[in-house]
Amino acid sequence: MTSGASIDAPIRPALLKNSGLPKSDSSVSTTALSCKSIRVTGAHPLGSLHVHQPADSSLSQEVTMNPNTAPDDDEPPPLGPIESHDDIATRQPSPQHGHSLGGGDIVLIMDLPAHFTVGYDSVSFTAREFVGVRDIPPGPHFFWVSETEASTTRCGFWVISSATENIHVMQWDKFNEVVCEPASQVEARFQKDKIQDIYPKLAPYQFRALNATVKSVASGSSSPEPEFARNTNIWQQLTNAILAPLLSKITARKAGDWAVHTSDRVRGALMLPAEIELEKRIPSVVASTELNFTFSQGAKTYDAESVGAARTEQAVDATAYLMSTAISDDDIVGELQFAFIVGMHLGNEACIQQWWHMLVSVVLKAYTLPLRRPELACSLLQTITAQLVYNERYLDGSVLDYGPSYSRDLRMALIVYKRRLNEVLLTLNSLATPEQAAVGHAFSELETWVWKFGWDIRSDYLRKGKTMLEDGEEVELEMDDLEAEDERGEFAATVVELDESGKQKDLVSWD
């Protein structure tokens, strides 16, 4: 969404073939049919399919061997052998078609209209005629298309590239206006077979590196940047935990058909007014898609069966809730990465809301996670930093502008998280493992980047002071953002038992 480069290819004229059907007599009565119809059964228009291997029936072969045999016009097409249920269950899917042209995987998008805006990973451009992309390196990649760059609805799909030089074929569905798997696998195989003719028309993947517009950082900033922020290939840091099983789980689709849309909803989340209005304008086949995330926005971080201090601890610290999901560390990080990328590139409000929920209510509330699972805590902090860097330097919009209170909530969450992290690391002191020390380094990189927003998240955050109004009057203000955070340690509230007279029990009495 950052570059405005254009790939222009010569427009091939559309060749209209004569169907061979005789014209009807227009002088006949208006009550008669206006054309002569023929019976055609199938989902594709007449003349749009290719014959790859004609199959001759036994009678046709007899006609060939014996010219005196008269052919039967009503001869049914030959049928293949009937497969048993066991054969169908054990039948393996055909291997993905590859190529020997070198360079990496290839993505083809069939029937995409002209002058569409196409985006993949961290670049977007408008193409007069877009066929696909070649030389795709291994790893997860996200493609999306829209009628114009300013369109409110977009559709996209994920691709897991490998080092085996595979060909991934998708098709534009003009009826539902989405990108999906080809309606005919035979047509997809036909596109793969003629890949040598298509190859010169493919856009090179490195086109993104040459044309991607990266916003420069203000020269006045003296604070160092994270190491990966200086690397133009930040995409790997954004998607290093997105794997094929995770994509199938979230999208509820089979491998290779991980399609998403601007209107996709998150299962269990409340629909926003903008989403309800958008759903009315798009086909129902698209609007019915739901994304499955592990961390529901309506779930509580504490166990309903817990009581007393255990329940209070679970309510204020999401570590136990985060570790009770029984999913891998990569899946936890991958869900955070998926929600951010799909939300920002497709303008999916539900995914952006899910990202904010995971960030503020789960990840940055897991205060003891650096102590119990330091590798996971470090990966989450590095992902958050990469997302904020990508948001600032590669995207036109900002995830921080999603709502007026979200930026404030994030700043407060970072302040509290740093306090708790300092307490954990100071308690460990020299006993801290290298993994636990790496969590502190990862948070320092995150703190360095948010400092560019003017956010002061130091532990000695000023909450009380004087400010001058426009008329010169000075008033004293007190910030109550961290009022709950102050009631900790020796100032924490405690539950005591009272006697019949209302006095606290277990106290020493001199009476």
Short mmCIF file of C-alpha atoms in Angstrom, two decimals:
data_model
loop_
_atom_site.label_atom_id
_atom_site.label_comp_id
_atom_site.label_asym_id
_atom_site.label_seq_id
_atom_site.Cartn_x
_atom_site.Cartn_y
_atom_site.Cartn_z
CA MET A 1 0.00 0.00 0.00
CA THR A 2 2.98 2.26 -0.09
CA SER A 3 4.26 2.41 -3.63
CA GLY A 4 2.48 3.75 -6.67
CA ALA A 5 4.55 2.05 -9.35
CA SER A 6 2.83 0.58 -12.40
CA ILE A 7 3.54 -2.50 -14.47
CA ASP A 8 2.28 -1.86 -17.98
CA ALA A 9 1.93 -4.72 -20.42
CA PRO A 10 0.44 -4.49 -23.91
CA ILE A 11 -3.27 -5.17 -23.92
CA ARG A 12 -4.10 -8.15 -26.09
CA PRO A 13 -7.23 -7.62 -28.18
CA ALA A 14 -10.12 -9.90 -27.39
CA LEU A 15 -10.70 -12.32 -30.27
CA LEU A 16 -14.36 -13.24 -30.71
CA LYS A 17 -14.83 -16.71 -32.17
CA ASN A 18 -17.81 -17.65 -34.32
CA SER A 19 -19.94 -20.10 -32.38
CA GLY A 20 -21.27 -21.71 -35.57
CA LEU A 21 -24.92 -21.34 -34.51
CA PRO A 22 -27.27 -20.22 -37.34
CA LYS A 23 -29.18 -17.02 -36.77
CA SER A 24 -32.89 -17.30 -36.18
CA ASP A 25 -35.46 -15.78 -38.49
CA SER A 26 -36.55 -12.51 -36.95
CA SER A 27 -39.68 -12.44 -39.09
CA VAL A 28 -41.39 -15.21 -37.14
CA SER A 29 -44.20 -14.54 -34.72
CA THR A 30 -43.30 -12.87 -31.46
CA THR A 31 -44.81 -15.81 -29.63
CA ALA A 32 -42.09 -18.11 -30.94
CA LEU A 33 -38.58 -18.45 -29.58
CA SER A 34 -36.23 -15.69 -30.70
CA CYS A 35 -33.29 -18.07 -31.14
CA LYS A 36 -32.53 -21.71 -31.66
CA SER A 37 -31.29 -23.19 -28.41
CA ILE A 38 -29.07 -26.16 -27.80
CA ARG A 39 -28.84 -28.17 -24.58
CA VAL A 40 -25.65 -27.49 -22.62
CA THR A 41 -25.03 -28.76 -19.10
CA GLY A 42 -22.26 -27.31 -16.92
CA ALA A 43 -21.07 -24.33 -14.92
CA HIS A 44 -18.88 -22.88 -17.67
CA PRO A 45 -19.92 -21.02 -20.85
CA LEU A 46 -20.02 -22.91 -24.12
CA GLY A 47 -16.61 -22.90 -25.77
CA SER A 48 -14.63 -21.90 -22.67
CA LEU A 49 -13.23 -25.36 -21.85
CA HIS A 50 -10.17 -26.99 -23.37
CA VAL A 51 -9.98 -30.64 -24.44
CA HIS A 52 -6.71 -32.10 -23.18
CA GLN A 53 -7.15 -35.82 -23.83
CA PRO A 54 -10.19 -37.01 -25.81
CA ALA A 55 -11.47 -40.37 -24.62
CA ASP A 56 -12.79 -42.81 -27.24
CA SER A 57 -15.50 -45.29 -26.28
CA SER A 58 -15.52 -48.90 -27.36
CA LEU A 59 -18.09 -48.15 -30.06
CA SER A 60 -16.03 -45.26 -31.39
CA GLN A 61 -13.00 -47.53 -31.56
CA GLU A 62 -15.13 -50.09 -33.44
CA VAL A 63 -16.12 -47.45 -35.96
CA THR A 64 -12.47 -46.61 -36.46
CA MET A 65 -11.49 -50.25 -37.00
CA ASN A 66 -14.57 -51.09 -39.12
CA PRO A 67 -15.78 -48.22 -41.35
CA ASN A 68 -18.97 -50.15 -42.17
CA THR A 69 -20.22 -49.76 -38.59
CA ALA A 70 -22.62 -46.85 -38.25
CA PRO A 71 -21.89 -44.53 -35.31
CA ASP A 72 -24.59 -43.92 -32.70
CA ASP A 73 -25.30 -40.24 -32.03
CA ASP A 74 -26.96 -41.09 -28.73
CA GLU A 75 -23.92 -42.98 -27.43
CA PRO A 76 -23.29 -42.00 -23.79
CA PRO A 77 -19.82 -40.87 -22.72
CA PRO A 78 -17.53 -43.57 -21.33
CA LEU A 79 -17.57 -44.06 -17.58
CA GLY A 80 -14.56 -44.78 -15.42
CA PRO A 81 -14.38 -47.65 -12.95
CA ILE A 82 -16.40 -47.17 -9.79
CA GLU A 83 -14.18 -46.53 -6.79
CA SER A 84 -14.93 -48.11 -3.46
CA HIS A 85 -15.20 -46.07 -0.28
CA ASP A 86 -11.85 -47.44 0.88
CA ASP A 87 -10.15 -46.24 -2.29
CA ILE A 88 -11.63 -42.77 -1.89
CA ALA A 89 -10.58 -42.56 1.76
CA THR A 90 -7.01 -43.66 1.08
CA ARG A 91 -6.55 -41.67 -2.12
CA GLN A 92 -3.83 -39.06 -1.67
CA PRO A 93 -4.10 -35.60 -3.23
CA SER A 94 -2.10 -35.10 -6.38
CA PRO A 95 1.27 -33.46 -5.81
CA GLN A 96 1.50 -29.74 -6.46
CA HIS A 97 2.67 -28.89 -9.95
CA GLY A 98 6.18 -27.50 -10.10
CA HIS A 99 8.39 -25.85 -12.67
CA SER A 100 12.03 -25.95 -13.67
CA LEU A 101 12.54 -22.26 -14.47
CA GLY A 102 14.35 -21.53 -11.21
CA GLY A 103 14.10 -18.55 -8.90
CA GLY A 104 11.40 -19.77 -6.52
CA ASP A 105 7.66 -20.33 -6.40
CA ILE A 106 5.20 -18.73 -8.82
CA VAL A 107 1.74 -17.32 -8.05
CA LEU A 108 -0.78 -17.01 -10.91
CA ILE A 109 -4.11 -15.15 -10.66
CA MET A 110 -6.42 -16.07 -13.52
CA ASP A 111 -9.03 -13.73 -15.03
CA LEU A 112 -8.06 -10.68 -12.97
CA PRO A 113 -9.59 -7.57 -14.60
CA ALA A 114 -7.36 -4.87 -16.03
CA HIS A 115 -6.18 -1.86 -14.01
CA PHE A 116 -6.64 -3.60 -10.66
CA THR A 117 -4.52 -2.72 -7.64
CA VAL A 118 -2.41 -5.68 -6.58
CA GLY A 119 -0.44 -6.04 -3.37
CA TYR A 120 1.85 -8.69 -2.00
CA ASP A 121 3.76 -8.49 1.26
CA SER A 122 4.92 -4.89 1.77
CA VAL A 123 4.23 -3.39 -1.67
CA SER A 124 1.25 -2.57 -3.87
CA PHE A 125 0.91 -1.29 -7.43
CA THR A 126 -1.64 -0.83 -10.19
CA ALA A 127 -1.16 -3.12 -13.19
CA ARG A 128 -2.71 -2.76 -16.62
CA GLU A 129 -2.62 -6.54 -17.01
CA PHE A 130 -1.53 -8.64 -14.04
CA VAL A 131 -0.80 -12.33 -14.50
CA GLY A 132 1.23 -13.27 -11.44
CA VAL A 133 4.50 -13.06 -9.52
CA ARG A 134 7.65 -15.13 -9.90
CA ASP A 135 10.81 -15.72 -7.86
CA ILE A 136 8.92 -15.89 -4.56
CA PRO A 137 11.28 -16.82 -1.69
CA PRO A 138 10.38 -19.51 0.86
CA GLY A 139 8.03 -18.56 3.67
CA PRO A 140 4.51 -17.18 4.16
CA HIS A 141 3.33 -14.43 1.80
CA PHE A 142 0.11 -12.42 1.65
CA PHE A 143 -1.48 -11.32 -1.64
CA TRP A 144 -4.46 -9.00 -2.01
CA VAL A 145 -6.34 -7.28 -4.84
CA SER A 146 -8.89 -4.49 -5.12
CA GLU A 147 -10.56 -2.55 -7.89
CA THR A 148 -8.72 0.61 -6.88
CA GLU A 149 -6.25 1.43 -4.14
CA ALA A 150 -8.93 3.50 -2.40
CA SER A 151 -11.55 0.74 -2.48
CA THR A 152 -13.23 -0.03 0.83
CA THR A 153 -13.34 -3.77 0.17
CA ARG A 154 -10.41 -6.00 -0.63
CA CYS A 155 -9.82 -9.72 -0.83
CA GLY A 156 -6.60 -11.61 -0.34
CA PHE A 157 -5.06 -15.00 0.18
CA TRP A 158 -2.06 -16.57 1.88
CA VAL A 159 0.62 -18.62 0.18
CA ILE A 160 3.25 -20.77 1.89
CA SER A 161 6.17 -20.81 -0.52
CA SER A 162 8.74 -23.59 -0.43
CA ALA A 163 12.11 -24.30 -1.95
CA THR A 164 10.65 -26.80 -4.45
CA GLU A 165 9.58 -24.18 -7.04
CA ASN A 166 5.83 -24.81 -6.96
CA ILE A 167 3.12 -23.04 -8.95
CA HIS A 168 0.15 -21.65 -7.00
CA VAL A 169 -2.91 -20.86 -9.13
CA MET A 170 -5.83 -18.69 -7.97
CA GLN A 171 -8.75 -17.26 -9.95
CA TRP A 172 -10.82 -14.10 -9.86
CA ASP A 173 -14.50 -14.89 -9.34
CA LYS A 174 -16.28 -12.12 -11.23
CA PHE A 175 -19.69 -13.07 -9.83
CA ASN A 176 -18.74 -12.76 -6.14
CA GLU A 177 -15.76 -10.43 -6.80
CA VAL A 178 -13.29 -12.46 -4.74
CA VAL A 179 -10.10 -14.41 -5.36
CA CYS A 180 -10.53 -18.13 -4.79
CA GLU A 181 -9.35 -21.51 -6.01
CA PRO A 182 -9.91 -22.15 -9.74
CA ALA A 183 -13.37 -23.45 -10.53
CA SER A 184 -11.83 -25.99 -12.88
CA GLN A 185 -8.69 -27.87 -11.88
CA VAL A 186 -8.24 -28.77 -15.53
CA GLU A 187 -7.97 -25.09 -16.42
CA ALA A 188 -5.49 -24.61 -13.57
CA ARG A 189 -3.40 -27.47 -14.93
CA PHE A 190 -3.58 -25.89 -18.37
CA GLN A 191 -2.14 -22.64 -16.96
CA LYS A 192 0.66 -24.58 -15.27
CA ASP A 193 1.50 -26.50 -18.44
CA LYS A 194 2.04 -23.30 -20.42
CA ILE A 195 4.08 -21.60 -17.69
CA GLN A 196 7.00 -21.04 -20.07
CA ASP A 197 4.80 -18.81 -22.24
CA ILE A 198 3.43 -16.95 -19.20
CA TYR A 199 6.77 -16.54 -17.43
CA PRO A 200 7.91 -13.35 -19.27
CA LYS A 201 4.68 -11.59 -18.20
CA LEU A 202 5.18 -12.31 -14.50
CA ALA A 203 6.25 -9.55 -12.13
CA PRO A 204 9.49 -10.33 -10.27
CA TYR A 205 9.14 -10.57 -6.52
CA GLN A 206 12.13 -8.28 -6.03
CA PHE A 207 10.09 -5.57 -7.75
CA ARG A 208 8.87 -4.84 -4.22
CA ALA A 209 12.38 -4.01 -3.02
CA LEU A 210 13.03 -1.64 -5.92
CA ASN A 211 9.72 0.22 -5.75
CA ALA A 212 8.61 0.00 -2.13
CA THR A 213 8.44 3.43 -0.55
CA VAL A 214 9.84 3.39 2.96
CA LYS A 215 9.12 6.41 5.12
CA SER A 216 12.28 7.98 6.43
CA VAL A 217 12.73 8.42 10.14
CA ALA A 218 13.17 11.93 11.48
CA SER A 219 16.85 12.80 11.58
CA GLY A 220 16.44 14.63 14.85
CA SER A 221 15.88 11.38 16.74
CA SER A 222 19.03 10.31 18.54
CA SER A 223 17.70 7.00 19.87
CA PRO A 224 18.90 3.88 18.06
CA GLU A 225 16.48 1.80 16.02
CA PRO A 226 15.89 -1.95 16.31
CA GLU A 227 18.22 -4.00 14.17
CA PHE A 228 15.51 -5.31 11.85
CA ALA A 229 14.08 -1.79 11.33
CA ARG A 230 17.05 -0.97 9.12
CA ASN A 231 16.42 -4.04 6.98
CA THR A 232 14.14 -3.59 3.97
CA ASN A 233 13.03 -7.21 4.31
CA ILE A 234 11.03 -6.80 7.49
CA TRP A 235 8.40 -9.20 6.24
CA GLN A 236 10.14 -12.24 7.73
CA GLN A 237 9.98 -10.73 11.21
CA LEU A 238 6.26 -10.08 10.72
CA THR A 239 5.34 -13.61 9.60
CA ASN A 240 7.93 -15.99 11.07
CA ALA A 241 5.28 -17.83 13.14
CA ILE A 242 2.59 -18.19 10.46
CA LEU A 243 2.45 -21.83 9.35
CA ALA A 244 0.07 -23.88 7.21
CA PRO A 245 -1.81 -25.57 10.12
CA LEU A 246 -2.45 -22.17 11.72
CA LEU A 247 -3.86 -20.73 8.47
CA SER A 248 -6.17 -23.72 8.07
CA LYS A 249 -7.38 -23.38 11.66
CA ILE A 250 -8.09 -19.64 11.49
CA THR A 251 -9.69 -19.58 8.04
CA ALA A 252 -11.37 -23.03 8.33
CA ARG A 253 -10.22 -23.76 4.79
CA LYS A 254 -8.13 -26.50 3.28
CA ALA A 255 -4.46 -26.03 2.47
CA GLY A 256 -3.84 -23.77 -0.51
CA ASP A 257 -7.21 -21.98 -0.24
CA TRP A 258 -6.50 -19.58 2.63
CA ALA A 259 -8.64 -16.75 1.26
CA VAL A 260 -9.72 -13.79 3.40
CA HIS A 261 -11.87 -10.71 2.80
CA THR A 262 -12.46 -7.28 4.26
CA SER A 263 -15.85 -8.42 5.54
CA ASP A 264 -14.60 -11.51 7.38
CA ARG A 265 -15.73 -11.61 10.99
CA VAL A 266 -14.09 -13.00 14.10
CA ARG A 267 -16.06 -15.79 15.69
CA GLY A 268 -17.54 -14.73 19.02
CA ALA A 269 -16.87 -11.00 18.57
CA LEU A 270 -19.53 -8.31 18.45
CA MET A 271 -20.07 -6.76 15.03
CA LEU A 272 -19.32 -3.08 14.67
CA PRO A 273 -21.83 -0.77 12.91
CA ALA A 274 -19.42 -0.37 9.98
CA GLU A 275 -19.22 -4.16 9.60
CA ILE A 276 -23.00 -4.52 9.62
CA GLU A 277 -23.34 -1.87 6.90
CA LEU A 278 -20.56 -3.48 4.86
CA GLU A 279 -22.16 -6.91 5.07
CA LYS A 280 -25.34 -5.56 3.49
CA ARG A 281 -23.45 -4.41 0.39
CA ILE A 282 -21.54 -7.58 -0.44
CA PRO A 283 -22.64 -11.04 -1.53
CA SER A 284 -23.81 -13.33 1.25
CA VAL A 285 -21.33 -16.02 0.21
CA VAL A 286 -18.52 -13.67 1.24
CA ALA A 287 -20.13 -12.17 4.33
CA SER A 288 -20.69 -15.54 6.00
CA THR A 289 -16.97 -16.23 6.56
CA GLU A 290 -15.76 -16.31 10.15
CA LEU A 291 -12.19 -16.42 11.44
CA ASN A 292 -11.36 -18.66 14.38
CA PHE A 293 -8.95 -17.20 16.94
CA THR A 294 -8.01 -18.88 20.19
CA PHE A 295 -8.31 -15.81 22.41
CA SER A 296 -11.97 -14.81 22.35
CA GLN A 297 -12.72 -11.15 22.96
CA GLY A 298 -15.51 -12.06 25.36
CA ALA A 299 -13.51 -14.51 27.47
CA LYS A 300 -12.25 -13.81 30.97
CA THR A 301 -8.63 -14.32 31.94
CA TYR A 302 -9.59 -16.07 35.18
CA ASP A 303 -11.10 -19.46 35.82
CA ALA A 304 -14.71 -19.32 37.01
CA GLU A 305 -14.01 -22.13 39.49
CA SER A 306 -11.14 -20.25 41.14
CA VAL A 307 -11.87 -18.32 44.32
CA GLY A 308 -10.09 -15.94 46.61
CA ALA A 309 -6.53 -14.84 45.94
CA ALA A 310 -6.08 -17.28 43.03
CA ARG A 311 -8.98 -15.74 41.14
CA THR A 312 -7.73 -12.21 41.83
CA GLU A 313 -4.26 -13.09 40.59
CA GLN A 314 -5.65 -14.60 37.38
CA ALA A 315 -7.80 -11.51 36.82
CA VAL A 316 -4.85 -9.10 36.99
CA ASP A 317 -2.23 -11.40 35.39
CA ALA A 318 -3.11 -13.16 32.11
CA THR A 319 -0.13 -15.55 32.21
CA ALA A 320 -2.16 -18.52 33.44
CA TYR A 321 -4.85 -17.83 30.83
CA LEU A 322 -2.24 -17.56 28.08
CA MET A 323 -0.61 -20.85 29.05
CA SER A 324 -3.90 -22.73 29.46
CA THR A 325 -4.80 -22.56 25.77
CA ALA A 326 -2.88 -25.78 24.97
CA ILE A 327 -1.52 -24.37 21.70
CA SER A 328 2.09 -23.95 20.67
CA ASP A 329 4.11 -20.78 21.11
CA ASP A 330 4.24 -20.33 17.33
CA ASP A 331 0.45 -20.41 17.14
CA ILE A 332 0.12 -17.73 19.83
CA VAL A 333 2.57 -15.45 18.02
CA GLY A 334 1.08 -16.42 14.65
CA GLU A 335 -2.42 -15.34 15.65
CA LEU A 336 -1.08 -11.93 16.65
CA GLN A 337 0.73 -11.66 13.30
CA PHE A 338 -2.27 -12.85 11.27
CA ALA A 339 -4.65 -10.36 12.91
CA PHE A 340 -2.33 -7.42 12.24
CA ILE A 341 -1.50 -8.20 8.60
CA VAL A 342 -5.03 -9.07 7.48
CA GLY A 343 -6.50 -6.22 9.49
CA MET A 344 -4.21 -3.53 8.10
CA HIS A 345 -3.86 -4.67 4.48
CA LEU A 346 -7.53 -5.53 3.93
CA GLY A 347 -8.98 -2.93 6.28
CA ASN A 348 -10.65 -5.71 8.25
CA GLU A 349 -12.12 -4.08 11.35
CA ALA A 350 -12.69 -7.40 13.12
CA CYS A 351 -9.03 -8.42 12.80
CA ILE A 352 -7.82 -5.02 14.00
CA GLN A 353 -10.09 -5.28 17.02
CA GLN A 354 -8.79 -8.81 17.67
CA TRP A 355 -5.20 -7.51 17.47
CA TRP A 356 -5.92 -4.81 20.04
CA HIS A 357 -7.59 -7.34 22.32
CA MET A 358 -4.62 -9.71 22.21
CA LEU A 359 -2.15 -6.88 22.63
CA VAL A 360 -3.66 -4.97 25.56
CA SER A 361 -5.75 -7.60 27.34
CA VAL A 362 -3.58 -10.71 26.93
CA VAL A 363 0.04 -10.20 25.89
CA LEU A 364 0.85 -7.05 27.87
CA LYS A 365 -1.05 -8.36 30.89
CA ALA A 366 0.97 -11.59 31.11
CA TYR A 367 3.34 -10.12 33.70
CA THR A 368 4.96 -13.37 34.88
CA LEU A 369 5.35 -14.81 31.37
CA PRO A 370 9.01 -13.61 31.15
CA LEU A 371 9.70 -15.72 34.22
CA ARG A 372 7.79 -18.85 33.22
CA ARG A 373 8.05 -18.81 29.39
CA PRO A 374 10.78 -16.30 28.45
CA GLU A 375 11.11 -17.50 24.84
CA LEU A 376 7.42 -16.85 24.18
CA ALA A 377 7.53 -13.46 25.91
CA CYS A 378 10.56 -12.42 23.84
CA SER A 379 8.92 -13.50 20.56
CA LEU A 380 5.75 -11.58 21.37
CA LEU A 381 7.64 -8.38 22.22
CA GLN A 382 9.74 -8.64 19.05
CA THR A 383 6.58 -9.13 16.99
CA ILE A 384 4.91 -6.08 18.55
CA THR A 385 7.99 -3.96 17.82
CA ALA A 386 8.13 -5.17 14.21
CA GLN A 387 4.44 -4.41 13.73
CA LEU A 388 4.77 -0.87 15.06
CA VAL A 389 7.83 -0.28 12.86
CA TYR A 390 6.02 -1.67 9.82
CA ASN A 391 2.96 0.41 10.66
CA GLU A 392 5.03 3.59 10.81
CA ARG A 393 7.32 3.09 7.82
CA TYR A 394 5.39 0.99 5.29
CA LEU A 395 1.68 1.74 5.72
CA ASP A 396 -0.27 4.86 4.84
CA GLY A 397 -2.72 4.46 7.71
CA SER A 398 -1.90 3.76 11.33
CA VAL A 399 -3.21 1.11 13.66
CA LEU A 400 -2.87 3.66 16.45
CA ASP A 401 -5.63 5.74 14.84
CA TYR A 402 -8.17 2.94 15.16
CA GLY A 403 -9.87 4.53 18.18
CA PRO A 404 -9.26 7.45 20.54
CA SER A 405 -8.82 5.27 23.62
CA TYR A 406 -6.72 2.47 22.15
CA SER A 407 -3.45 4.43 22.00
CA ARG A 408 -3.93 5.56 25.58
CA ASP A 409 -4.66 1.99 26.70
CA LEU A 410 -1.52 0.77 24.95
CA ARG A 411 0.65 3.43 26.57
CA MET A 412 -0.73 2.61 30.02
CA ALA A 413 -0.26 -1.12 29.40
CA LEU A 414 3.38 -0.57 28.45
CA ILE A 415 4.01 1.48 31.60
CA VAL A 416 2.60 -1.22 33.86
CA TYR A 417 4.34 -4.01 31.92
CA LYS A 418 7.71 -2.33 32.30
CA ARG A 419 7.23 -1.98 36.05
CA ARG A 420 6.38 -5.64 36.44
CA LEU A 421 9.22 -6.70 34.14
CA ASN A 422 11.73 -4.68 36.16
CA GLU A 423 10.46 -6.32 39.34
CA VAL A 424 10.93 -9.79 37.84
CA LEU A 425 14.42 -9.11 36.50
CA LEU A 426 15.59 -7.36 39.68
CA THR A 427 14.37 -10.27 41.76
CA LEU A 428 16.31 -12.74 39.62
CA ASN A 429 19.38 -10.50 39.47
CA SER A 430 22.37 -12.69 38.57
CA LEU A 431 20.20 -15.82 38.48
CA ALA A 432 18.44 -14.67 35.31
CA THR A 433 18.92 -17.00 32.36
CA PRO A 434 20.01 -15.70 28.93
CA GLU A 435 16.44 -16.20 27.70
CA GLN A 436 15.05 -14.08 30.53
CA ALA A 437 17.65 -11.39 29.93
CA ALA A 438 16.66 -11.40 26.24
CA VAL A 439 13.13 -10.40 27.25
CA GLY A 440 14.50 -7.24 28.84
CA HIS A 441 16.46 -6.44 25.68
CA ALA A 442 13.39 -7.02 23.49
CA PHE A 443 11.32 -4.67 25.62
CA SER A 444 14.03 -2.00 25.51
CA GLU A 445 13.80 -2.06 21.69
CA LEU A 446 10.04 -1.68 21.93
CA GLU A 447 10.44 1.20 24.39
CA THR A 448 12.93 2.86 22.05
CA TRP A 449 10.47 2.82 19.17
CA VAL A 450 7.42 4.10 21.09
CA TRP A 451 9.59 6.93 22.40
CA LYS A 452 9.34 8.32 18.86
CA PHE A 453 5.60 8.78 19.48
CA GLY A 454 6.34 10.96 22.48
CA TRP A 455 5.40 8.22 24.93
CA ASP A 456 7.18 8.26 28.29
CA ILE A 457 6.80 4.78 29.76
CA ARG A 458 9.51 5.04 32.37
CA SER A 459 8.75 3.68 35.83
CA ASP A 460 8.93 7.18 37.37
CA TYR A 461 6.05 8.35 35.20
CA LEU A 462 4.84 11.77 36.38
CA ARG A 463 1.20 11.65 37.47
CA LYS A 464 0.82 14.89 39.44
CA GLY A 465 1.91 18.40 38.53
CA LYS A 466 0.93 21.88 37.46
CA THR A 467 -0.06 23.09 34.02
CA MET A 468 -0.69 26.55 32.65
CA LEU A 469 -3.94 27.39 30.92
CA GLU A 470 -4.33 29.75 27.96
CA ASP A 471 -5.13 32.71 30.23
CA GLY A 472 -1.95 32.17 32.24
CA GLU A 473 -3.59 30.55 35.25
CA GLU A 474 -1.76 27.58 36.77
CA VAL A 475 -3.81 24.62 37.93
CA GLU A 476 -2.72 21.40 39.59
CA LEU A 477 -3.64 18.17 37.84
CA GLU A 478 -3.41 14.58 39.01
CA MET A 479 -3.48 11.64 36.61
CA ASP A 480 -5.54 8.71 37.88
CA ASP A 481 -4.49 6.36 35.05
CA LEU A 482 -2.29 4.28 37.35
CA GLU A 483 -4.42 4.50 40.47
CA ALA A 484 -4.96 0.75 40.49
CA GLU A 485 -1.25 0.16 39.91
CA ASP A 486 -0.37 2.20 43.03
CA GLU A 487 -2.34 -0.18 45.25
CA ARG A 488 0.36 -2.83 45.14
CA GLY A 489 3.12 -3.99 47.42
CA GLU A 490 2.89 -2.52 50.92
CA PHE A 491 -0.01 -0.32 49.80
CA ALA A 492 -2.06 -3.21 48.40
CA ALA A 493 -5.56 -3.69 49.74
CA THR A 494 -6.03 -6.75 51.95
CA VAL A 495 -9.08 -8.70 53.06
CA VAL A 496 -9.48 -8.89 56.86
CA GLU A 497 -11.97 -10.65 59.11
CA LEU A 498 -14.04 -8.56 61.52
CA ASP A 499 -15.53 -9.54 64.86
CA GLU A 500 -19.06 -8.86 66.11
CA SER A 501 -18.18 -5.32 67.12
CA GLY A 502 -16.70 -4.50 63.72
CA LYS A 503 -13.06 -4.65 64.80
CA GLN A 504 -10.38 -6.58 62.99
CA LYS A 505 -9.62 -9.96 64.45
CA ASP A 506 -6.13 -11.29 65.27
CA LEU A 507 -4.97 -7.91 66.57
CA VAL A 508 -3.08 -7.52 69.82
CA SER A 509 -5.30 -5.94 72.47
CA TRP A 510 -4.09 -4.23 75.65
CA ASP A 511 -7.48 -4.33 77.31
#
